[in-house]
Coordinates of N, CA and C and ligand atoms in Angstrom, one line a residue:
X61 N 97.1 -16.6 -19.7 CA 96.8 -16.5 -21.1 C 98.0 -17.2 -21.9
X62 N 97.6 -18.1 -22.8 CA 98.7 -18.9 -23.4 C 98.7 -17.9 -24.9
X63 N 99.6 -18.5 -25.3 CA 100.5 -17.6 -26.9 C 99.4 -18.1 -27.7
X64 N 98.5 -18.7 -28.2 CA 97.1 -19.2 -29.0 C 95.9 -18.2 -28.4
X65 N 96.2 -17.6 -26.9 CA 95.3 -16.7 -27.1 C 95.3 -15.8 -27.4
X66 N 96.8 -14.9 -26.8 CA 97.2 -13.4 -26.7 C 97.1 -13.5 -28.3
X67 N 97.4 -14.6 -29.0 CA 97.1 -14.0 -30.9 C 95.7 -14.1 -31.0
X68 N 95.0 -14.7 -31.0 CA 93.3 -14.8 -31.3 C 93.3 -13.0 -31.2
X69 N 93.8 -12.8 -29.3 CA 93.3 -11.2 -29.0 C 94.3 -10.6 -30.0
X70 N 94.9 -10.6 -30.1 CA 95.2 -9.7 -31.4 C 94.9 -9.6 -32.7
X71 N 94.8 -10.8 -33.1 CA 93.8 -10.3 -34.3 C 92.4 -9.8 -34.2
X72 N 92.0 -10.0 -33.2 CA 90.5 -9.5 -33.1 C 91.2 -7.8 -33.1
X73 N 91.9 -7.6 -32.4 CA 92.0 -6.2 -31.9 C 92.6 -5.2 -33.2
X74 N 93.6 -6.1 -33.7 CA 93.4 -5.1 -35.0 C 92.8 -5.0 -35.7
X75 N 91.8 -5.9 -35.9 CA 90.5 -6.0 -36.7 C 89.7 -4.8 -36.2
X76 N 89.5 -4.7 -35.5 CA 88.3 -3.7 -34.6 C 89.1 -2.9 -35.0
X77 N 90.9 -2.0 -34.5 CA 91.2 -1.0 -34.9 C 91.0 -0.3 -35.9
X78 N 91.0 -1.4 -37.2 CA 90.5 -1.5 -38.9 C 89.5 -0.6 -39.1
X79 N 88.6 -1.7 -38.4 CA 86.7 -1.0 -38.5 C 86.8 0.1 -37.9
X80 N 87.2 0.8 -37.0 CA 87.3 1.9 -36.2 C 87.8 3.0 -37.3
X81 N 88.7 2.5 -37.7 CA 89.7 3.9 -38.8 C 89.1 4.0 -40.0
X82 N 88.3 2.9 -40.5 CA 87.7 2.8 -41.5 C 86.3 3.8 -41.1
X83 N 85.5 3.2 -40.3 CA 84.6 4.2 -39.8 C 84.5 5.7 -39.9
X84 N 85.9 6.3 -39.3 CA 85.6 7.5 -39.0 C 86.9 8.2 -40.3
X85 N 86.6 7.5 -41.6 CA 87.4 7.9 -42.5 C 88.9 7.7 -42.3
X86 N 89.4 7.4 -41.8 CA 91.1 7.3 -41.3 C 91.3 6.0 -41.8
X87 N 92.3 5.9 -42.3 CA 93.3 4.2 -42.3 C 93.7 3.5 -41.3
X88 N 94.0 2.2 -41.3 CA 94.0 1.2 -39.8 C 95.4 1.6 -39.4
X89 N 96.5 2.2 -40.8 CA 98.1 2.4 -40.0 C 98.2 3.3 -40.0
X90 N 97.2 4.2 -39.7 CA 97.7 5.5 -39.0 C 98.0 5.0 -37.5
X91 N 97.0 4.2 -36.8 CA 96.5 3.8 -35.5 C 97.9 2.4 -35.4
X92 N 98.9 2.9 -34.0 CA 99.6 2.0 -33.6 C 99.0 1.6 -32.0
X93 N 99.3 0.3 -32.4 CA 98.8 -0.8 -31.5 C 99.7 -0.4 -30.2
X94 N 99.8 -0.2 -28.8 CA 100.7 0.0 -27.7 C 100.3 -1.3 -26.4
X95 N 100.6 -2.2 -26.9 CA 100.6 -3.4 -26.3 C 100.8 -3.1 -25.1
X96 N 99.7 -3.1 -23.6 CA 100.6 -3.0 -22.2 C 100.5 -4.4 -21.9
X97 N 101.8 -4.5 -21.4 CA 102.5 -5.6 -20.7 C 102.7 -5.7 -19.3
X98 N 102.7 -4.6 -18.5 CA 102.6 -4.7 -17.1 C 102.3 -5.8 -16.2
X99 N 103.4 -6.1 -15.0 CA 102.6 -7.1 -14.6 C 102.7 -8.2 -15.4
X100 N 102.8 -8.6 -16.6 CA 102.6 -9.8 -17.5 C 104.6 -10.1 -17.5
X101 N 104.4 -11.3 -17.7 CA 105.7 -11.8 -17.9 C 106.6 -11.6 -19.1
X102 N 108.0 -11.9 -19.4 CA 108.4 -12.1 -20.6 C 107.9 -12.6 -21.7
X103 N 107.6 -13.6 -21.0 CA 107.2 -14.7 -22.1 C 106.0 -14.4 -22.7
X104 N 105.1 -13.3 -22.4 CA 104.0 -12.9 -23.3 C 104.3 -12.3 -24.2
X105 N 105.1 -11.0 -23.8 CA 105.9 -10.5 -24.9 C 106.3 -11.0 -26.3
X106 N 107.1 -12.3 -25.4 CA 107.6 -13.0 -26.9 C 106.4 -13.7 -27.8
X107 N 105.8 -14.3 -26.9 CA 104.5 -14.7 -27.7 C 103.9 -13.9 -28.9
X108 N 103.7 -12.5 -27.8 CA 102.7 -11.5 -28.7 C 103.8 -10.8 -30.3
X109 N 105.2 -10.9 -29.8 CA 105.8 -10.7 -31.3 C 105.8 -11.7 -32.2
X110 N 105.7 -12.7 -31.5 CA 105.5 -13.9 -32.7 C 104.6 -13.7 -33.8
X111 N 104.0 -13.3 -32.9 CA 102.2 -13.0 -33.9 C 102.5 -11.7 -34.3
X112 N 103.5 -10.6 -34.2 CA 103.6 -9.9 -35.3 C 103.4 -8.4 -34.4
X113 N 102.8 -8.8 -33.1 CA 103.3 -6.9 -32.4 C 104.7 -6.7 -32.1
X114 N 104.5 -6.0 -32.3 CA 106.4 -5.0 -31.9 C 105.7 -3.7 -30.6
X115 N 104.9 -3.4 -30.7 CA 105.1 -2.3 -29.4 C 104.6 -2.1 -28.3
X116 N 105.2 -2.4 -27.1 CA 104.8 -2.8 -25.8 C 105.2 -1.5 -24.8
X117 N 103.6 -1.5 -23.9 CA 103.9 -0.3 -23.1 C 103.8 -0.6 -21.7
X118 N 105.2 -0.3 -20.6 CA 105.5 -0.8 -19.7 C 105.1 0.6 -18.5
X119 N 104.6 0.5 -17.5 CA 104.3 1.0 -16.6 C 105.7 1.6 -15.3
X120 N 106.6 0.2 -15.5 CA 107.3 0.6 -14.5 C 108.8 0.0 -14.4
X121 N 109.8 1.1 -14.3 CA 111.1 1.2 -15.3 C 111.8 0.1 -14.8
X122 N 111.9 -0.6 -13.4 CA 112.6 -1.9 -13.2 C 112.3 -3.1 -14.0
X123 N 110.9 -2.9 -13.3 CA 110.5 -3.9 -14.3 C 110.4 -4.3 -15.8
X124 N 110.5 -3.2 -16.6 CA 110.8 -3.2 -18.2 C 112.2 -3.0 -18.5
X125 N 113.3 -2.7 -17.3 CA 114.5 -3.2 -17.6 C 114.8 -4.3 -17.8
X126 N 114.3 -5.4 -16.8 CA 114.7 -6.9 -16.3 C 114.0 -7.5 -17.5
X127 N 112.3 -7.1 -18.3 CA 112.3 -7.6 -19.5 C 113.3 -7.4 -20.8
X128 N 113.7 -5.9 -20.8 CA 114.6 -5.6 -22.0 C 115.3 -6.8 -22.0
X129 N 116.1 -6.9 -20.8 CA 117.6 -7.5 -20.4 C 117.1 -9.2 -21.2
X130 N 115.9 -10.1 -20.5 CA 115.5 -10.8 -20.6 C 115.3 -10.9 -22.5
X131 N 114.5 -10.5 -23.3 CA 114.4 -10.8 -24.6 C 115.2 -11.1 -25.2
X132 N 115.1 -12.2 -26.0 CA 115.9 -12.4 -27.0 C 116.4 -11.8 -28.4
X133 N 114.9 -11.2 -28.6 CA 114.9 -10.5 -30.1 C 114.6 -9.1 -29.8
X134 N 115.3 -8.4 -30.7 CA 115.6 -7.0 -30.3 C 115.0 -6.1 -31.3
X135 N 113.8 -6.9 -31.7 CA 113.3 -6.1 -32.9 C 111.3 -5.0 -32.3
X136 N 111.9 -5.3 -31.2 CA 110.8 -4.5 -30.4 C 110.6 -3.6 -29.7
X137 N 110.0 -2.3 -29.3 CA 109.8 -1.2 -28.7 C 108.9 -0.9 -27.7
X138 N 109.8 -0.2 -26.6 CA 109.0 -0.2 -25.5 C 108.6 1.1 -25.1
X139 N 107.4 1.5 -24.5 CA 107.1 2.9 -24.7 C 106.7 3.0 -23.2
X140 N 107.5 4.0 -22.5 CA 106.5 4.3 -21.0 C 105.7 4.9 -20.7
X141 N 104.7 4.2 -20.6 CA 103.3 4.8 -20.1 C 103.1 5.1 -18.2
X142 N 104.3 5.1 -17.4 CA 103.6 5.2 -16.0 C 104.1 6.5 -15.3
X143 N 103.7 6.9 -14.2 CA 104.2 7.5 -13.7 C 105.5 8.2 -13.9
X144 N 106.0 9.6 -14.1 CA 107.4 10.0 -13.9 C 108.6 10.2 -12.7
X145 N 108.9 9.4 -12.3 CA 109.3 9.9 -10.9 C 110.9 10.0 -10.8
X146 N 111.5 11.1 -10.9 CA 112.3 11.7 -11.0 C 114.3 11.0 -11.0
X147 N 113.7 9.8 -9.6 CA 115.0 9.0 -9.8 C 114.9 8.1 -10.7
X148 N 113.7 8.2 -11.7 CA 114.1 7.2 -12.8 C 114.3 7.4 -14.0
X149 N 114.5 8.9 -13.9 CA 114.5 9.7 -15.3 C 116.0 9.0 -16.0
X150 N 116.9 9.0 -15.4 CA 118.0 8.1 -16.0 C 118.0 7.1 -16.5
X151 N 117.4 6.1 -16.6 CA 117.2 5.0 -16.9 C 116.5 5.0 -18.2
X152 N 115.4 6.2 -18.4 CA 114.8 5.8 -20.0 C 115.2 5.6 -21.3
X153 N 116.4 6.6 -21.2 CA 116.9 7.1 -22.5 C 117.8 5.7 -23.1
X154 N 117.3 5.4 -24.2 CA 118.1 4.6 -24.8 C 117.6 3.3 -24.7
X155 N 116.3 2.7 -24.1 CA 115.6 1.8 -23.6 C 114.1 2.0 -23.8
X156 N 113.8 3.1 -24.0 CA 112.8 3.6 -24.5 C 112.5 4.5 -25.4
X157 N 111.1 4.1 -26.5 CA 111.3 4.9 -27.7 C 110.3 5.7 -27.6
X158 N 109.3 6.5 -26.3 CA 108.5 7.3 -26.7 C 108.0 7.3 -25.0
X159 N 107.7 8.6 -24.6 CA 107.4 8.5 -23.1 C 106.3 9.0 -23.0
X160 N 105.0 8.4 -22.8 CA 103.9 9.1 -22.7 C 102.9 9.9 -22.0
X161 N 103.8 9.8 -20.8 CA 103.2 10.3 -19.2 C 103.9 11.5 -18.9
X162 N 104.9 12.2 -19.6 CA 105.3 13.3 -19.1 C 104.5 14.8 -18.7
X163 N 104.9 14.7 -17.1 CA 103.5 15.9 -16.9 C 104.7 16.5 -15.6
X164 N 105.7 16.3 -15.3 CA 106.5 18.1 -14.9 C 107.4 18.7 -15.5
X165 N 108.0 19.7 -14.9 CA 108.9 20.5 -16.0 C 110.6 19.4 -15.3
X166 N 110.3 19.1 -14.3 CA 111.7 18.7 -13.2 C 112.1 17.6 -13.9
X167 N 111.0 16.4 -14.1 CA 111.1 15.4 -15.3 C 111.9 15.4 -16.3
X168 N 111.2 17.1 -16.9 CA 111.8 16.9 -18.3 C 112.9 17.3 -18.7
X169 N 113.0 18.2 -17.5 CA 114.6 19.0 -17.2 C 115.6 17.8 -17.0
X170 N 115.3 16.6 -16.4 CA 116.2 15.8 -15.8 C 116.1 14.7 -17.3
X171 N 115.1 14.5 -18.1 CA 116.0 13.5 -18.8 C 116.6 13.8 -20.1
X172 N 115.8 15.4 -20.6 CA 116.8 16.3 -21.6 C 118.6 15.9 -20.8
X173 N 118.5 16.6 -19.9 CA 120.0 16.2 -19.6 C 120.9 14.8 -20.0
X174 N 120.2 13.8 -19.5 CA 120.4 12.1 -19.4 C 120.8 12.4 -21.0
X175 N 119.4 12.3 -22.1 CA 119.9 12.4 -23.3 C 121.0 13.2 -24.1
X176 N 121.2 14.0 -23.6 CA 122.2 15.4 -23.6 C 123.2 15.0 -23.8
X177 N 123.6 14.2 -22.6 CA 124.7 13.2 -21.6 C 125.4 12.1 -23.1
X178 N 123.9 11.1 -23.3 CA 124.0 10.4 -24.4 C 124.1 10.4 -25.7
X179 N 123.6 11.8 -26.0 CA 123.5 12.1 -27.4 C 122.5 11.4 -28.1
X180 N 121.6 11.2 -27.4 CA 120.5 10.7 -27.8 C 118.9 12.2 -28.0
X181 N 117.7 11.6 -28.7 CA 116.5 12.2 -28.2 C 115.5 11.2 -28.0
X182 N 114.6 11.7 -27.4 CA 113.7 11.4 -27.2 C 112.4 11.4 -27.5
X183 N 111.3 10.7 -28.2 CA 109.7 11.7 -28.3 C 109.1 11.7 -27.1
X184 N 108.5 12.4 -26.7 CA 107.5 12.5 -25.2 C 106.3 13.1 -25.8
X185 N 105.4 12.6 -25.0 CA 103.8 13.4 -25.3 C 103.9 13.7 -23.9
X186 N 102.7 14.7 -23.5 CA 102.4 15.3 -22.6 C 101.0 14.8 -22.1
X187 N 100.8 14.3 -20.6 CA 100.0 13.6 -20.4 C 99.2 14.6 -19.6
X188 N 97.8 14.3 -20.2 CA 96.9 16.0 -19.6 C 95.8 15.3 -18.8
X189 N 95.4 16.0 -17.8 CA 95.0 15.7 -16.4 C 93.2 16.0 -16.8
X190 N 92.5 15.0 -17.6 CA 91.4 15.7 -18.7 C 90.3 15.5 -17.4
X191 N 90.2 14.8 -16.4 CA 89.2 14.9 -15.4 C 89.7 15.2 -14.1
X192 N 88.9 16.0 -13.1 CA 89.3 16.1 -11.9 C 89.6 14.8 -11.1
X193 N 90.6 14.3 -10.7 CA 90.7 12.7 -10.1 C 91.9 13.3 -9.9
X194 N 92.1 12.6 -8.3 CA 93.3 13.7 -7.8 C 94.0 12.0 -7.3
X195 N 93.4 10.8 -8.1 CA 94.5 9.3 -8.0 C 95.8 10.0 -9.3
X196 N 95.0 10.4 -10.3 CA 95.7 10.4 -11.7 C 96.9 11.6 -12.0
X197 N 97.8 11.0 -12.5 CA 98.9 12.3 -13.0 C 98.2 13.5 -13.9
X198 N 99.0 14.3 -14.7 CA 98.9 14.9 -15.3 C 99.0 16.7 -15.8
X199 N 99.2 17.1 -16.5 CA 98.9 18.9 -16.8 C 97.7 18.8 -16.6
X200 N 97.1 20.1 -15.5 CA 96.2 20.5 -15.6 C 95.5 21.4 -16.9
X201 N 94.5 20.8 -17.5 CA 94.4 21.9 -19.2 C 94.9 23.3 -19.0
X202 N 94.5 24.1 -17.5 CA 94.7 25.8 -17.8 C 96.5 25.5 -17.7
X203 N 97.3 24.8 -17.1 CA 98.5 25.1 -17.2 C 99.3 24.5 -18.6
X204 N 98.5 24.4 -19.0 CA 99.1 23.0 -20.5 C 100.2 24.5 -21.3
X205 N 99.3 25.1 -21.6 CA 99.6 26.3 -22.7 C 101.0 26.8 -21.8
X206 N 101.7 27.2 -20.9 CA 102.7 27.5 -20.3 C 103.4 26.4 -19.9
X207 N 102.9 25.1 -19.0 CA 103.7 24.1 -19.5 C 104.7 23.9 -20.9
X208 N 103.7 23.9 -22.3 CA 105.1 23.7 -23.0 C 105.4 25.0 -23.8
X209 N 105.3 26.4 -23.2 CA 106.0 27.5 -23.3 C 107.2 26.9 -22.6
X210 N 107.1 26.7 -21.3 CA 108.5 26.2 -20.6 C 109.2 25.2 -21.8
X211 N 108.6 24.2 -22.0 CA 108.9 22.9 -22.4 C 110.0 23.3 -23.8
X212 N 109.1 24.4 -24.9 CA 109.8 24.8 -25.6 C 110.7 25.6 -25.6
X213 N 111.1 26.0 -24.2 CA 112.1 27.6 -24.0 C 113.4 26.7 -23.3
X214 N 113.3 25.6 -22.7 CA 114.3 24.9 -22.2 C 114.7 23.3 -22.2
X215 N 114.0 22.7 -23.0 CA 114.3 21.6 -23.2 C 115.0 21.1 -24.6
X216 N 116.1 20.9 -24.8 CA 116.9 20.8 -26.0 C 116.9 19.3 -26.8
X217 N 116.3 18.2 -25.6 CA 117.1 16.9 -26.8 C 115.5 15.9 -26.7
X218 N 114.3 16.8 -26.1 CA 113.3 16.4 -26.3 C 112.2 16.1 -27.2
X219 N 111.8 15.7 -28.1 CA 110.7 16.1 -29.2 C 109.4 15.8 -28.9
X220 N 108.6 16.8 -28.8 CA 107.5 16.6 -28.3 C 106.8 16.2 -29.2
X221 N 105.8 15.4 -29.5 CA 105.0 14.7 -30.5 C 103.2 14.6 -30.1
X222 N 103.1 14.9 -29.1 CA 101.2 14.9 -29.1 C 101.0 14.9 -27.4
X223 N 100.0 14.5 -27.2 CA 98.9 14.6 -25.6 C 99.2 13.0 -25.5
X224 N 99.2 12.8 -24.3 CA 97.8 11.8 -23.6 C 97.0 12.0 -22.9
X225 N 96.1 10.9 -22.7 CA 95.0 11.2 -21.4 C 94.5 10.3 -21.0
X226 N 94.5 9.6 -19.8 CA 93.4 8.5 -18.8 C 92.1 9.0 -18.5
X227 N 91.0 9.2 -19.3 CA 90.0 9.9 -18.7 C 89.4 8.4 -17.3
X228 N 88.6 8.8 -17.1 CA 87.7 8.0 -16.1 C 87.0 7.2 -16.5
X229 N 86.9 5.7 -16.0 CA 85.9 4.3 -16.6 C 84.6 5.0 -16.7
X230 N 84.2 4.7 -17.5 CA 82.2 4.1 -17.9 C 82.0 3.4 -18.7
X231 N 81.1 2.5 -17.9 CA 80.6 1.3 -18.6 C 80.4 1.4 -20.0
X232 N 79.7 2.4 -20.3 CA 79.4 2.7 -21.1 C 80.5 3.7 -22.3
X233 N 81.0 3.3 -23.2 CA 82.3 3.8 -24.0 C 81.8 5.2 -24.4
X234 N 80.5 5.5 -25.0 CA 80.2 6.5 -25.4 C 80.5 8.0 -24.3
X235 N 80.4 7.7 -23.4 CA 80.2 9.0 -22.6 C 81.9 9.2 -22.1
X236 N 82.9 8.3 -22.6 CA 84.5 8.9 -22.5 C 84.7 9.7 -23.7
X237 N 84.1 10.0 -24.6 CA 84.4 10.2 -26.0 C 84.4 11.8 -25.6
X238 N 83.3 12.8 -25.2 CA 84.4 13.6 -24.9 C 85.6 14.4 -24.5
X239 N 85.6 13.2 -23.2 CA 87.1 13.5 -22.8 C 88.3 13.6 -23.9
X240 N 87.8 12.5 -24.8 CA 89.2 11.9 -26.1 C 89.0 13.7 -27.2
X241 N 87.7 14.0 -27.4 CA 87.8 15.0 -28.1 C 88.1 16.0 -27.7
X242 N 88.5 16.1 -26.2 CA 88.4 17.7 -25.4 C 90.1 17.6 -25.8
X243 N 90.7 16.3 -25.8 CA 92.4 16.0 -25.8 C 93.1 16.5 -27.1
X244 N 91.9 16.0 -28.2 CA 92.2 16.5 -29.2 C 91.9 18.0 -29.8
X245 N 91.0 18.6 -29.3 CA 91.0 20.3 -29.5 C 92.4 20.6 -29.1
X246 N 92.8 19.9 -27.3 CA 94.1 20.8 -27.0 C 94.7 21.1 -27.3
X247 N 95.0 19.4 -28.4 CA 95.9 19.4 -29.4 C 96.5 20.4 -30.1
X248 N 94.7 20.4 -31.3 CA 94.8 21.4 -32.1 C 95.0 23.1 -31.8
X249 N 94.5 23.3 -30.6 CA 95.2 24.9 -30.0 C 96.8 25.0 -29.8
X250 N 97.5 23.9 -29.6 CA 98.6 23.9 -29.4 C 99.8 24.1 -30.3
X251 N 98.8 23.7 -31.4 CA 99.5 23.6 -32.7 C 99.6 24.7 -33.6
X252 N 98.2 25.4 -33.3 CA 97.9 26.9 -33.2 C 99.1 27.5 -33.0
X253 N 98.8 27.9 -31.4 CA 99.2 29.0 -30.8 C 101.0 28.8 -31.0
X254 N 101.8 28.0 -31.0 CA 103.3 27.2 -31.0 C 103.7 27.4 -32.2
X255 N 102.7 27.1 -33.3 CA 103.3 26.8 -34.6 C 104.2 25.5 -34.6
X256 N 103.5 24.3 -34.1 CA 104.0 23.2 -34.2 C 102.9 21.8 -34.8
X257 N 103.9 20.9 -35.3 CA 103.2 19.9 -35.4 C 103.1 18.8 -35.0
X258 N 102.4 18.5 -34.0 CA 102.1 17.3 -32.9 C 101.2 16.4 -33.5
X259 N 101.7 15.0 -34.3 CA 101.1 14.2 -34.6 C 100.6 13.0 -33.9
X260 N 101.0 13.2 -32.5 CA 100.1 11.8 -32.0 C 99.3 12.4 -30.8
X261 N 98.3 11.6 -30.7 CA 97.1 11.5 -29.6 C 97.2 10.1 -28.9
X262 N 97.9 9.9 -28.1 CA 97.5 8.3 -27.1 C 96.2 8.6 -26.3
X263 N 95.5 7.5 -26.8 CA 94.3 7.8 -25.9 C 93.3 6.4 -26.1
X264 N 93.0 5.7 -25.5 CA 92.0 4.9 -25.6 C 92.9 3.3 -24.9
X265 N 91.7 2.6 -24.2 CA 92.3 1.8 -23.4 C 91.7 0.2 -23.9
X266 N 92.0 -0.7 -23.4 CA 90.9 -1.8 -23.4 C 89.5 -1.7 -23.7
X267 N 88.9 -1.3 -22.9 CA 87.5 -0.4 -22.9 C 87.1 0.3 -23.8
X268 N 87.6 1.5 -24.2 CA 87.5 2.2 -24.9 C 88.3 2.7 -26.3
X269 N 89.3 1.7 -26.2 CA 90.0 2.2 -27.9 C 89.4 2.5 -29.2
X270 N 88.1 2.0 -29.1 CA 87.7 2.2 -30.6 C 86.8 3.8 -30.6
X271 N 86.3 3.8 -29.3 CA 85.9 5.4 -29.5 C 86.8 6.4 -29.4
X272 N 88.2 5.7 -29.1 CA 89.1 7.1 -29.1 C 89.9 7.0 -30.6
X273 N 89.8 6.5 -31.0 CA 90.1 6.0 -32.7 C 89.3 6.8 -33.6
X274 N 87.8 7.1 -33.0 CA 86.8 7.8 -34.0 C 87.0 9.1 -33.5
X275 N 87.7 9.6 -32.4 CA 88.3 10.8 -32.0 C 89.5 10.9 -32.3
X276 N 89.9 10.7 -32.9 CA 91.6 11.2 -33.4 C 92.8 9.9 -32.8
X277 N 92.8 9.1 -31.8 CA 93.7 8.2 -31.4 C 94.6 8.0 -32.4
X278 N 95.8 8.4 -32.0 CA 97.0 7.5 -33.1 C 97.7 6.4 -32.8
X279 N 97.8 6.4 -31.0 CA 98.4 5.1 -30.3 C 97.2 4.5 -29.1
X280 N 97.0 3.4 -29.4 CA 95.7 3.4 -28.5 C 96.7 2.1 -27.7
X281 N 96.6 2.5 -26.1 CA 97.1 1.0 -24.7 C 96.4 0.1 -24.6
X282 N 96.6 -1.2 -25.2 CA 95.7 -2.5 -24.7 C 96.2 -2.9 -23.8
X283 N 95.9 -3.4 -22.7 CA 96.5 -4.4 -21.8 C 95.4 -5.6 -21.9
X284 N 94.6 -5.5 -20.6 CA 93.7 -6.1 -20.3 C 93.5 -7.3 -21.8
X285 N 92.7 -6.7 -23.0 CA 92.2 -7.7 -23.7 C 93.3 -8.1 -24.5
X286 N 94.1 -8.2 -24.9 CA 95.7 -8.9 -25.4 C 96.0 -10.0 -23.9
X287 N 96.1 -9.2 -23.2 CA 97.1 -10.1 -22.1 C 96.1 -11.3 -21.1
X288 N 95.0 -10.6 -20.5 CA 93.9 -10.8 -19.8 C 93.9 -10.1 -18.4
X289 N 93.5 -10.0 -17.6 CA 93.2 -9.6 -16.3 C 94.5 -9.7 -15.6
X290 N 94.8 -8.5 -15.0 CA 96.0 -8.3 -14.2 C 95.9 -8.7 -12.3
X291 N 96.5 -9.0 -11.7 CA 96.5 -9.7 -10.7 C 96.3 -8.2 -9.9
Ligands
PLP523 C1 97.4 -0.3 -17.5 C2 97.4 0.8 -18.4 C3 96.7 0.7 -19.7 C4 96.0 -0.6 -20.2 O1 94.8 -0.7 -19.5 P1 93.8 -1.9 -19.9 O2 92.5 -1.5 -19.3 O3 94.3 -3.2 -19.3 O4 93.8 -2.0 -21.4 C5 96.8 1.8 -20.5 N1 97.4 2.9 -20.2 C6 98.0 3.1 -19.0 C7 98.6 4.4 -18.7 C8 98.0 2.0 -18.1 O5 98.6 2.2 -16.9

């Protein structure tokens, strides 16, 4: 993909976002764009800020080191969307502005500390396991509600801010929609029962971002149609 396309795909994409927020009564900036980059080089990145995105979501922490290190302009944010795996909990803080995949307590125990350390915080969403698929991370729904009992009884430099969820491909976009609305009930129980307020929902991919947008989506992952097909 050359820097004439990755813009074409982006303007189309926040066009669609538009139509999406507009659709289901909402505004287009409530909805932030989470550019994935994975796999894709620097130089798309830079491309894609040219044209005016700022926030890119990296899968995997070496790798979105060597791009940090790499960029020139420092006017962009990177959010981790992959896996949590425990010896990398060190490395996020201060390099990343929002973690979206957090799904154990050991995780979050280990980078509260890192930030503790730094005097830094963090936002994390909690990534919820909305179909049985035993490829995919996640909180199982029945453990969510004690998950962040824990979350809120020992985690100090954390801020929790909303869900995510990978439901499962169909062709067809309509039949993910209520996995995206099951994410957002949880939400709203959690906000219930906690007495808190959790303003973001990540949810919706390539495929499906615009139906998770008429479900509540506040950060929706493009990879695929920004970047193109991953090797
Ligand atoms: C790769 C990835 C995406 C982007 O997927 P596309 O289908 O390429 O848009 C979104 N979220 C997560 C967690 C991913 O790993």
């Amino acid at each position: 993909m050359d820097k004439e396309g990755i813009c074409k795909n982006l303007s189309l994409i926040w066009e669609e976002i538009e139509k999406a927020a507009t659709v289901s009564g909402r505004k287009g900036e409530e909805i932030t764009l989470v550019a994935v980059s994975k796999h894709k080089p620097v130089e798309m990145i830079e491309w894609a800020r040219e044209c005016g995105q700022r926030c890119f979501g990296e899968n995997y922490v070496q790798e979105a080191l060597d791009k940090l290190e790499r960029l020139t302009q420092r006017d962009v944010e990177f959010h981790f969307i992959g896996r949590c795996q425990s010896n990398k909990a060190k490395y996020l803080p201060g390099k990343f502005s929002m973690v979206h995949s957090l799904d154990s307590m050991k995780f979050a125990s280990l980078l509260d500390k890192r930030c503790g350390k730094l005097g830094e915080t963090m936002k994390v969403l909690i990534e919820v396991k909305v179909a049985e698929e035993d490829t995919k991370g996640g909180v199982g729904p029945n453990g969510l509600f004690s998950f962040v009992e824990q979350f809120l009884d020992s985690i100090e430099n954390l801020q929790l801010e909303g869900l995510m969820c990978m439901p499962p491909y169909f062709s067809n976009p309509e039949r993910v929609r209520p996995y995206f609305a099951s994410l957002r009930k949880m939400k709203d129980e959690l906000e219930q029962r906690f007495g808190l307020h959790l303003p973001h929902l990540s949810m919706g991919m390539s495929s499906d971002f615009k139906e998770a947008i008429m479900e509540g989506a506040t950060l929706v992952r493009v990879g695929t149609r920004i970047f193109g097909p991953r090797d």
